[in-house]
Amino acid sequence: MRLAVTGREGQVAASLVEAARGRDDLEVVAVGRPALDLARPDTVLAALEAARPDVVVSAAAYTAVDQAEDEKDLAFAVNATGAGKVAEAAARLGVPVIHLSTDYVFDGAKDGAYVETDPTAPLGVYGASKLAGEEAVAAANQRHITLRTAWVYSPFGRNFVKTMLRLAADRDEIAVVADQWGNPTSALDIADAILRAAAKLRDDRNFAAFGVYHLAGEGDTNWSGFARHILDTSRALGGPYAKVRDIATADYPTKARRPQNSRLSSAKFEGVFGWRPPRWQSAVEAVVARLTEASRNFVPRSGKGALDLLQKPVPNDSTLLRDNIQR
C-alpha cells in the first residue's frame, strides 16, 4: 500500500513515515511545500499525482489558533480551500482521502463526550476554517473519511508533552489550565488508526461507511492532569520534573476562545474499523520514555543542553494553553 500524506513537517506525517520503516508492504510519501502548498491550489494535483498513492492522507493544516483571528483569509485558504483541493485531487486520481480535523469544530458546551452527529458550533476562526474544510472535502470526494482528533502530541514537532518537559528542566513550578477537558491523543496512535482505515478502504471495494469519525485517546483529563502525568512519568524515568499549579482559563486570556469540553467518543471508529485507541496514560508514558531516552543520547552542539532536542524555544511564560497541533 502506498500513502501520500500532506504536511511533511507534521506530527502525523512523521508518525506515518516512521510506521512504514522496515515494511515491504507499506510506503509513505510525505508531500509538502514547495511541491504542494495548500495556499497555492494549483500545486496540489501535480504533487499528489507524482506520489502515485493508493490513499491520500490530508494532514497539513493552518493550526495557529490565536493568529488565525488576525489571518482569517489565510486560515480558510489552507484549511478549507486547500483541504478541498486535496480531496478533489484524490478523486481525480480515483483514490479515497483520509482528512484530519479537530475538536475545535465544537463549542465545548456539551456535558460529556461528543459524537459525530452532535451539532457543530466553532468558537473562532480556526475551528470555523476546519469545519469549512470538512464540508469541502465531503463535497469534493465521495470516498472520504474525516477524522476529528484532539490534544495531539508525539516524539515529533512541537507539542504539549515536549513543552512540559522543556519547561520542567528550568522551572520548579508550571501553571496549567485546569478547566478545559479532553482526550490526549498520540500521533503514533493516529498513524496506526489511519493505516487500519486505509487498508480497509483499499481492500474493501464495497466499503460505504464514508463520512466523519472521531479518533482520540481513551479516557479524559484536563490540561493540568495531562501535565502532571507527563512530569510524573518523566521523574520516574529520571527526567525533568516540576510541580503543576492549577489555574482557570480566565487567568490566562487568549485572543481565540477554546472549548471547555473537547471530549470525543471514538466508538464509531472502533465499530467500523475494529481499532480501539489505548488509554491516554499509557500512550503518554510511551512518548515520554522515548523523549527521555533521546535526550540522554543527544550529543549537544554549540554548547546547547540535551533538552534542546525536545523543542525550539517557547514563549517566556509558565502558563500553558495548547494550540491544536496536528501538522
Coordinates of C-alpha atoms in Angstrom, one line a residue:
M1 CA 0.0 0.0 0.0
R2 CA 1.3 3.4 -0.9
L3 CA 0.1 6.5 1.0
A4 CA 0.6 10.1 0.1
V5 CA 0.4 12.4 3.2
T6 CA 0.3 16.2 3.1
G7 CA 2.2 18.1 5.8
R8 CA 5.7 16.8 5.6
E9 CA 6.9 18.5 8.8
G10 CA 3.9 17.5 10.9
Q11 CA 3.5 15.0 13.7
V12 CA 1.1 12.7 11.9
A13 CA 3.2 12.7 8.7
A14 CA 6.3 11.9 10.7
S15 CA 4.5 9.1 12.6
L16 CA 3.3 7.6 9.4
V17 CA 6.7 7.7 7.8
E18 CA 8.1 6.0 10.9
A19 CA 5.4 3.3 10.8
A20 CA 6.4 2.4 7.2
R21 CA 10.1 1.9 8.0
G22 CA 11.2 -1.7 7.5
R23 CA 7.9 -2.7 6.0
D24 CA 7.8 -4.1 2.5
D25 CA 4.0 -3.8 2.3
L26 CA 3.8 -0.1 3.0
E27 CA 5.3 3.0 1.6
V28 CA 4.5 6.5 2.8
V29 CA 5.3 9.6 0.7
A30 CA 5.2 12.8 2.6
V31 CA 4.4 15.7 0.4
G32 CA 4.9 19.3 1.4
R33 CA 6.0 22.8 0.4
P34 CA 7.1 24.0 -2.1
A35 CA 5.9 21.0 -4.2
L36 CA 2.5 21.0 -2.5
D37 CA 1.4 24.3 -0.9
L38 CA -2.2 24.4 0.3
A39 CA -2.2 28.2 -0.1
R40 CA -1.5 27.6 -3.8
P41 CA -4.2 25.3 -5.1
D42 CA -2.5 24.9 -8.5
T43 CA 0.3 22.9 -6.8
V44 CA -1.9 20.2 -5.3
L45 CA -2.8 17.8 -8.2
A46 CA 0.6 17.6 -9.7
A47 CA 2.3 16.9 -6.4
L48 CA -0.2 14.1 -5.5
E49 CA -0.2 12.6 -9.0
A50 CA 3.6 12.3 -8.8
A51 CA 3.2 10.4 -5.5
R52 CA 1.0 7.7 -7.1
P53 CA -0.9 6.9 -4.0
D54 CA -3.5 4.2 -3.2
V55 CA -4.9 6.5 -0.4
V56 CA -4.3 10.2 0.3
V57 CA -3.9 11.4 3.9
S58 CA -4.8 15.1 4.2
A59 CA -2.9 16.1 7.4
A60 CA -1.5 19.5 6.6
A61 CA -3.3 22.5 8.2
Y62 CA -3.0 26.0 9.5
T63 CA -3.1 25.5 13.2
A64 CA -2.1 28.8 14.8
V65 CA -5.4 29.2 16.8
D66 CA -4.9 32.7 18.1
Q67 CA -3.1 34.0 15.0
A68 CA -6.0 32.8 12.9
E69 CA -8.2 35.5 14.4
D70 CA -6.0 38.0 12.5
E71 CA -5.3 35.8 9.5
K72 CA -8.8 34.6 8.6
D73 CA -8.2 34.6 4.8
L74 CA -5.1 32.5 5.1
A75 CA -6.7 30.1 7.6
F76 CA -9.6 29.5 5.3
A77 CA -7.3 29.3 2.2
V78 CA -5.4 26.4 3.8
N79 CA -7.9 24.7 6.0
A80 CA -11.0 25.0 3.7
T81 CA -10.0 25.7 0.1
G82 CA -6.7 23.8 0.3
A83 CA -8.3 20.7 2.0
G84 CA -11.0 20.7 -0.6
K85 CA -8.3 20.7 -3.4
V86 CA -6.5 17.8 -1.8
A87 CA -9.8 15.8 -1.7
E88 CA -10.6 16.8 -5.3
A89 CA -7.1 15.7 -6.5
A90 CA -7.6 12.4 -4.8
A91 CA -11.0 12.0 -6.5
R92 CA -9.4 12.8 -9.9
L93 CA -6.7 10.1 -9.2
G94 CA -9.5 7.6 -8.3
V95 CA -8.4 7.2 -4.7
P96 CA -10.0 7.8 -1.3
V97 CA -8.9 10.6 1.1
I98 CA -8.5 10.5 4.9
H99 CA -8.7 14.0 6.2
L100 CA -7.7 15.2 9.7
S101 CA -9.9 17.7 11.5
T102 CA -10.3 18.9 15.1
D103 CA -12.3 19.1 18.3
Y104 CA -12.5 22.9 17.7
V105 CA -15.5 22.4 15.4
F106 CA -17.5 22.2 18.7
D107 CA -18.1 25.0 21.3
G108 CA -17.5 22.7 24.3
A109 CA -20.9 23.3 25.9
K110 CA -21.9 19.6 25.9
D111 CA -21.7 17.7 29.2
G112 CA -20.0 14.5 28.1
A113 CA -18.1 13.2 25.1
Y114 CA -19.0 14.5 21.6
V115 CA -20.2 12.0 19.0
E116 CA -20.2 12.6 15.2
T117 CA -23.8 13.6 15.0
D118 CA -23.6 16.4 17.6
P119 CA -24.2 19.9 16.2
T120 CA -21.0 21.9 15.4
A121 CA -20.5 25.4 16.6
P122 CA -16.9 26.6 16.4
L123 CA -15.9 29.4 18.7
G124 CA -13.2 31.0 16.5
V125 CA -11.7 31.3 13.1
Y126 CA -9.5 28.2 13.3
G127 CA -12.5 26.0 14.2
A128 CA -14.7 27.6 11.5
S129 CA -12.0 27.1 8.9
K130 CA -11.6 23.4 9.8
L131 CA -15.3 22.9 9.7
A132 CA -15.4 24.5 6.2
G133 CA -12.6 22.1 5.3
E134 CA -14.7 19.1 6.3
E135 CA -17.5 20.4 4.1
A136 CA -15.2 21.0 1.2
V137 CA -13.7 17.5 1.5
A138 CA -17.1 15.9 1.6
A139 CA -18.2 17.9 -1.5
A140 CA -15.1 17.1 -3.5
N141 CA -14.7 13.4 -2.9
Q142 CA -17.4 10.9 -2.0
R143 CA -14.8 8.4 -0.8
H144 CA -13.7 10.4 2.2
I145 CA -13.0 9.7 5.9
T146 CA -12.7 12.8 8.1
L147 CA -11.0 12.1 11.4
R148 CA -11.6 14.6 14.2
T149 CA -8.9 14.4 16.8
A150 CA -7.7 16.5 19.7
W151 CA -4.8 17.3 22.1
V152 CA -2.2 15.7 19.7
Y153 CA 1.4 15.0 20.8
S154 CA 4.2 12.8 19.8
P155 CA 8.0 12.5 19.8
F156 CA 8.0 14.8 16.8
G157 CA 7.5 18.5 16.2
R158 CA 6.2 21.0 18.7
N159 CA 3.6 19.8 21.2
F160 CA 2.4 20.0 24.8
V161 CA 4.4 17.0 26.0
K162 CA 7.7 18.4 24.8
T163 CA 6.8 21.8 26.1
M164 CA 6.2 20.5 29.6
L165 CA 9.5 18.6 29.6
R166 CA 11.4 21.6 28.4
L167 CA 9.9 24.0 31.0
A168 CA 10.4 21.5 33.8
A169 CA 14.1 21.5 33.1
D170 CA 14.3 25.2 34.1
R171 CA 11.4 25.8 36.5
D172 CA 10.2 24.4 39.8
E173 CA 6.5 25.1 39.1
I174 CA 4.4 25.4 35.9
A175 CA 0.9 26.9 35.9
V176 CA -1.5 25.0 33.7
V177 CA -5.2 25.4 32.9
A178 CA -7.4 23.0 34.8
D179 CA -10.9 23.8 33.5
Q180 CA -10.6 22.5 29.9
W181 CA -11.2 18.8 29.4
G182 CA -10.3 16.5 26.6
N183 CA -8.5 13.3 25.4
P184 CA -4.8 13.5 25.0
T185 CA -4.0 11.7 21.7
S186 CA -0.7 10.4 20.4
A187 CA 0.1 11.0 16.8
L188 CA 1.7 7.5 16.8
D189 CA -1.7 6.1 17.6
I190 CA -3.4 8.3 15.0
A191 CA -1.0 6.9 12.4
D192 CA -1.8 3.3 13.4
A193 CA -5.5 4.0 13.1
I194 CA -5.0 5.7 9.7
L195 CA -3.2 2.6 8.4
R196 CA -6.0 0.4 9.6
A197 CA -8.6 2.6 7.9
A198 CA -6.5 3.0 4.7
A199 CA -6.1 -0.8 4.4
K200 CA -9.8 -1.3 4.6
L201 CA -10.5 1.5 2.1
R202 CA -8.0 -0.1 -0.4
D203 CA -9.1 -3.7 0.1
D204 CA -12.9 -3.5 0.6
R205 CA -14.3 -2.1 -2.7
N206 CA -17.8 -2.4 -1.2
F207 CA -17.0 -0.1 1.7
A208 CA -19.6 2.5 2.0
A209 CA -19.3 3.9 5.6
F210 CA -17.7 7.1 4.4
G211 CA -18.0 10.3 6.5
V212 CA -16.9 11.8 9.8
Y213 CA -15.3 9.8 12.6
H214 CA -13.9 10.8 16.0
L215 CA -10.4 9.5 16.9
A216 CA -8.9 10.4 20.3
G217 CA -7.1 8.7 23.2
E218 CA -9.2 6.5 25.5
G219 CA -10.2 8.4 28.7
D220 CA -10.1 12.1 29.5
T221 CA -8.4 14.6 31.7
N222 CA -7.8 18.3 31.9
W223 CA -4.7 20.1 30.8
S224 CA -3.2 20.2 34.3
G225 CA -3.9 16.5 34.8
F226 CA -2.2 15.9 31.4
A227 CA 0.8 17.9 32.5
R228 CA 1.1 16.1 35.9
H229 CA 1.1 12.7 34.2
I230 CA 3.8 13.8 31.8
L231 CA 6.0 15.1 34.6
D232 CA 5.4 12.2 37.0
T233 CA 6.4 9.8 34.2
S234 CA 9.4 11.9 33.4
R235 CA 10.5 11.9 37.1
A236 CA 10.1 8.1 37.3
L237 CA 12.4 7.8 34.3
G238 CA 15.0 10.2 35.7
G239 CA 13.9 13.1 33.5
P240 CA 12.9 16.7 34.4
Y241 CA 10.1 17.4 36.9
A242 CA 8.2 20.4 38.1
K243 CA 5.1 20.9 40.3
V244 CA 1.9 21.8 38.4
R245 CA -0.3 24.6 39.7
D246 CA -3.9 24.6 38.6
I247 CA -5.3 27.8 37.1
A248 CA -8.5 28.8 35.3
T249 CA -8.9 29.7 31.7
A250 CA -9.8 33.2 32.8
D251 CA -6.4 33.6 34.4
Y252 CA -4.7 33.2 31.0
P253 CA -6.8 35.1 28.4
T254 CA -6.1 34.4 24.7
K255 CA -7.4 36.0 21.5
A256 CA -9.3 32.9 20.5
R257 CA -11.7 31.1 22.8
R258 CA -11.1 27.4 23.4
P259 CA -13.8 24.8 24.1
Q260 CA -14.1 23.9 27.7
N261 CA -15.0 20.4 26.8
S262 CA -13.1 18.7 24.0
R263 CA -14.0 15.1 24.9
L264 CA -14.5 12.9 21.8
S265 CA -16.0 9.4 21.6
S266 CA -14.2 7.1 19.3
A267 CA -16.8 4.3 19.5
K268 CA -17.9 4.7 15.9
F269 CA -14.4 4.3 14.5
E270 CA -13.9 1.3 16.7
G271 CA -17.1 -0.3 15.5
V272 CA -16.4 0.2 11.8
F273 CA -12.6 -0.3 11.6
G274 CA -12.0 -2.6 14.6
W275 CA -9.4 -0.4 16.1
R276 CA -9.5 1.0 19.7
P277 CA -7.2 3.7 21.0
P278 CA -5.1 2.9 24.0
R279 CA -5.6 4.6 27.4
W280 CA -4.2 8.1 27.2
Q281 CA -1.9 7.5 30.2
S282 CA -0.1 4.5 28.6
A283 CA 0.3 6.4 25.3
V284 CA 1.8 9.4 27.2
E285 CA 4.2 7.1 29.1
A286 CA 5.5 5.6 25.8
V287 CA 6.2 9.0 24.3
V288 CA 7.8 10.4 27.4
A289 CA 10.0 7.3 27.6
R290 CA 11.2 7.9 24.0
L291 CA 11.9 11.6 24.6
T292 CA 13.7 10.9 27.8
E293 CA 15.9 8.3 26.2
A294 CA 16.5 10.5 23.2
S295 CA 17.6 13.4 25.4
R296 CA 20.1 11.2 27.2
N297 CA 21.6 10.1 23.9
F298 CA 21.7 13.6 22.4
V299 CA 25.2 14.9 21.7
P300 CA 25.0 18.7 22.3
R301 CA 26.4 21.2 19.7
S302 CA 27.3 24.8 20.2
G303 CA 27.0 24.5 23.9
K304 CA 23.4 23.6 23.9
G305 CA 22.0 21.2 26.5
A306 CA 20.3 17.9 25.9
L307 CA 16.8 19.2 26.3
D308 CA 17.3 21.4 23.3
L309 CA 16.5 18.3 21.4
L310 CA 12.9 18.4 22.8
Q311 CA 11.7 21.7 21.2
K312 CA 12.5 25.1 19.8
P313 CA 12.3 27.9 22.3
V314 CA 8.8 28.6 23.7
P315 CA 7.4 31.9 24.9
N316 CA 8.8 33.1 28.3
D317 CA 5.6 32.3 30.1
S318 CA 5.0 29.5 32.7
T319 CA 1.3 29.3 31.9
L320 CA 0.5 26.9 29.1
L321 CA -2.5 26.6 26.8
R322 CA -2.2 24.5 23.7
D323 CA -3.0 25.0 20.1
N324 CA -4.4 22.0 18.3
I325 CA -1.2 20.8 16.7
Q326 CA -1.7 18.2 14.0
R327 CA 0.5 19.3 11.2

